[in-house]
PDB file of C-alpha atoms in Angstrom:
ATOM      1  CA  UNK A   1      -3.179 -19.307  32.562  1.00  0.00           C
ATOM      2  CA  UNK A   2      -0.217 -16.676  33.367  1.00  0.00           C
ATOM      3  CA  UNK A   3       0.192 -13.644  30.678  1.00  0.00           C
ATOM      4  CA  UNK A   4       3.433 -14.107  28.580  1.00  0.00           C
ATOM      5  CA  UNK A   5       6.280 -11.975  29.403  1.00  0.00           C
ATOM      6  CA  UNK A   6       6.041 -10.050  26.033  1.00  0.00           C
ATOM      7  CA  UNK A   7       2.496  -9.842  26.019  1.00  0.00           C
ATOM      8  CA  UNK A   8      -0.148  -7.318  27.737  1.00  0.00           C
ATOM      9  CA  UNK A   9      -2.869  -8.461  30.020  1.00  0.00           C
ATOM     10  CA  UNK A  10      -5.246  -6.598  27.683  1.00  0.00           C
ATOM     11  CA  UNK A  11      -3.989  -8.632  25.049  1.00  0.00           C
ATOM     12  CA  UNK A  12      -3.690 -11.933  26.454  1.00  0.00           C
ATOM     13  CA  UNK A  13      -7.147 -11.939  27.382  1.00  0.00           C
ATOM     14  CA  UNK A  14      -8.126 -10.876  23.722  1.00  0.00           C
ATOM     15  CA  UNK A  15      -6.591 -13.726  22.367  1.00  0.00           C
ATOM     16  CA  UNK A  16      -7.929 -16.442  25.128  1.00  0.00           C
ATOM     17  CA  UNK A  17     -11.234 -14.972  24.247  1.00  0.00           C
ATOM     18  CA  UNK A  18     -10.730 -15.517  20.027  1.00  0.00           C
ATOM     19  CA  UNK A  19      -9.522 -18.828  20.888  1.00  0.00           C
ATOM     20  CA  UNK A  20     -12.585 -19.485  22.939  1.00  0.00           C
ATOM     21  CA  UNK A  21     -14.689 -17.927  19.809  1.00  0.00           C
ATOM     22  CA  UNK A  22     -12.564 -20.574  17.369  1.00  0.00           C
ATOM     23  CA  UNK A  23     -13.623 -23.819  18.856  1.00  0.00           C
ATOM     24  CA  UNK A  24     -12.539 -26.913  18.553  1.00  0.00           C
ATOM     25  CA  UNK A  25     -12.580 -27.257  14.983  1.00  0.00           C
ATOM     26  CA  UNK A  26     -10.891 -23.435  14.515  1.00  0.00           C
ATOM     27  CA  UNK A  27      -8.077 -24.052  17.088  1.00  0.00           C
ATOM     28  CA  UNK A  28      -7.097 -27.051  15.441  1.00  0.00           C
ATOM     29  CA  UNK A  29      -7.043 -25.806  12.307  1.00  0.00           C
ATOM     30  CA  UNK A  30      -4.962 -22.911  13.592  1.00  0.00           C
ATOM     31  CA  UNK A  31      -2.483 -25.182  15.103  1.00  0.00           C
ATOM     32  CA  UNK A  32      -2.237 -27.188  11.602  1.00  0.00           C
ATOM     33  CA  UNK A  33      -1.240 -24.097   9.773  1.00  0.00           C
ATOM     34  CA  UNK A  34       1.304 -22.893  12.315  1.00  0.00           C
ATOM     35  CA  UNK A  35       2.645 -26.487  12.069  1.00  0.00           C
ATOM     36  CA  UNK A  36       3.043 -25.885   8.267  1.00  0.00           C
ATOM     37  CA  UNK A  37       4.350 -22.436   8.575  1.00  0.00           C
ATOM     38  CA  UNK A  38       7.095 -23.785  11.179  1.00  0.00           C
ATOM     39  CA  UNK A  39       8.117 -26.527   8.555  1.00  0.00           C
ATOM     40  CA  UNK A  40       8.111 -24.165   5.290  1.00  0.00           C
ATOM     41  CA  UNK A  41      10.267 -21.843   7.863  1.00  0.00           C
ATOM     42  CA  UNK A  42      12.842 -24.315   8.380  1.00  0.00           C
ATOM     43  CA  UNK A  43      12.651 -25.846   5.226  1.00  0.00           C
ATOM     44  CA  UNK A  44      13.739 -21.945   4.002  1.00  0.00           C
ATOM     45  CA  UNK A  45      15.694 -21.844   6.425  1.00  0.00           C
ATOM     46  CA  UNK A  46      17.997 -25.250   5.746  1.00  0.00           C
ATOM     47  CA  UNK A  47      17.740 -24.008   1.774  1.00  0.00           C
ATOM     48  CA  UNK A  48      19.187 -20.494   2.505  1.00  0.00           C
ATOM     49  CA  UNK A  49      22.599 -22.640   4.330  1.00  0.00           C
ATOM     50  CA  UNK A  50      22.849 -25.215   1.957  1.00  0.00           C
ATOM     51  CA  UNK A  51      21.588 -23.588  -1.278  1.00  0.00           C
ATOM     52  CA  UNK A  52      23.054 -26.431  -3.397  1.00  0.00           C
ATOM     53  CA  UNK A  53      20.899 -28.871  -1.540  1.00  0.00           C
ATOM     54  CA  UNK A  54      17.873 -30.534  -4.363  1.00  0.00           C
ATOM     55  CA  UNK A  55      14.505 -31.127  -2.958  1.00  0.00           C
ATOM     56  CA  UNK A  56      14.988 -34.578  -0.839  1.00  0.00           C
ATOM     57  CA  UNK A  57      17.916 -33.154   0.737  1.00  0.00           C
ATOM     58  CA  UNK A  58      16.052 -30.635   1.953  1.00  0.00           C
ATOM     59  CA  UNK A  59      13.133 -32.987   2.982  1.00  0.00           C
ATOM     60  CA  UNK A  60      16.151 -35.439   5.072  1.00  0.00           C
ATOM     61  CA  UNK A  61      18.092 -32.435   6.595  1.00  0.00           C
ATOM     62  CA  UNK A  62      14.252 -31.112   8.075  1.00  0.00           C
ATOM     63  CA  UNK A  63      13.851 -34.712   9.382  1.00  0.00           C
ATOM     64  CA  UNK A  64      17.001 -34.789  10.794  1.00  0.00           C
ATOM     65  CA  UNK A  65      15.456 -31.351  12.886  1.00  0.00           C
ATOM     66  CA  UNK A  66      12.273 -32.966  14.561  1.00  0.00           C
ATOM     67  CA  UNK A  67      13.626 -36.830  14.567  1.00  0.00           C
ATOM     68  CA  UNK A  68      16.511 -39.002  15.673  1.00  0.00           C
ATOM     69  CA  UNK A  69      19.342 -39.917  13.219  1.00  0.00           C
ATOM     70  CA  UNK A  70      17.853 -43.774  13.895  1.00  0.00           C
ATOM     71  CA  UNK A  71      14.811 -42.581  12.892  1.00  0.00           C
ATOM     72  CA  UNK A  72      15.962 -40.810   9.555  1.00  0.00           C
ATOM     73  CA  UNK A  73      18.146 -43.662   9.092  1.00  0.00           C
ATOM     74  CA  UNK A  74      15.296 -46.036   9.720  1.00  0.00           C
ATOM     75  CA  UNK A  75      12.672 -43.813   7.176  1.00  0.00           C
ATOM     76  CA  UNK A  76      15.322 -43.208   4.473  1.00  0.00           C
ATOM     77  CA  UNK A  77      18.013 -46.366   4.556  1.00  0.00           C
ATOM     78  CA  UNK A  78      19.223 -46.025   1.098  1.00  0.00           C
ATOM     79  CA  UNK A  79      20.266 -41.716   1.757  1.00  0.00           C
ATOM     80  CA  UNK A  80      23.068 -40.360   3.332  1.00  0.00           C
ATOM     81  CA  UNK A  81      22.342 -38.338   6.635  1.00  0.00           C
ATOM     82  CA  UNK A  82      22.641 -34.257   5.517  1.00  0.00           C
ATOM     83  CA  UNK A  83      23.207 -31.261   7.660  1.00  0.00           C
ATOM     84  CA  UNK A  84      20.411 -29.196   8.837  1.00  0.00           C
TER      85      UNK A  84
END
């Protein structure tokens, strides 16, 4: 696995060897909280540019981030399509 550009070889093997440590179990629960942290991130993020937007907004201009319009259109037929 090659090193990251902004990373040291000192640390890149660190972290390979805590992953190792983690297992299965550990590395997928890591990956299911920086899943969460990306959403609450964007959802912020969509809030701070559209301030007036109420909670589903914000929930249909985050899916309009990681799916199609189809497929927001397709989850959510009866609400209009809002910026991200």
């Amino acid at each position: 696995m090659p090193v990251p550009l902004d990373t040291t070889a000192e640390a890149h093997r660190v972290q390979i060897e805590a992953y190792r440590r983690m297992g299965e179990s550990g590395r997928a629960a890591a990956m299911f909280r920086l899943i969460d942290l990306a959403r609450k991130t964007a959802i912020e993020s969509i809030r701070s540019r559209h301030p007036d937007y109420d909670d589903r907004q914000l929930l249909l201009a985050w899916a309009r981030l990681v799916l199609s319009d189809d497929d927001v259109r397709k989850a959510w037929p009866r609400d209009e399509l809002v910026d991200p």
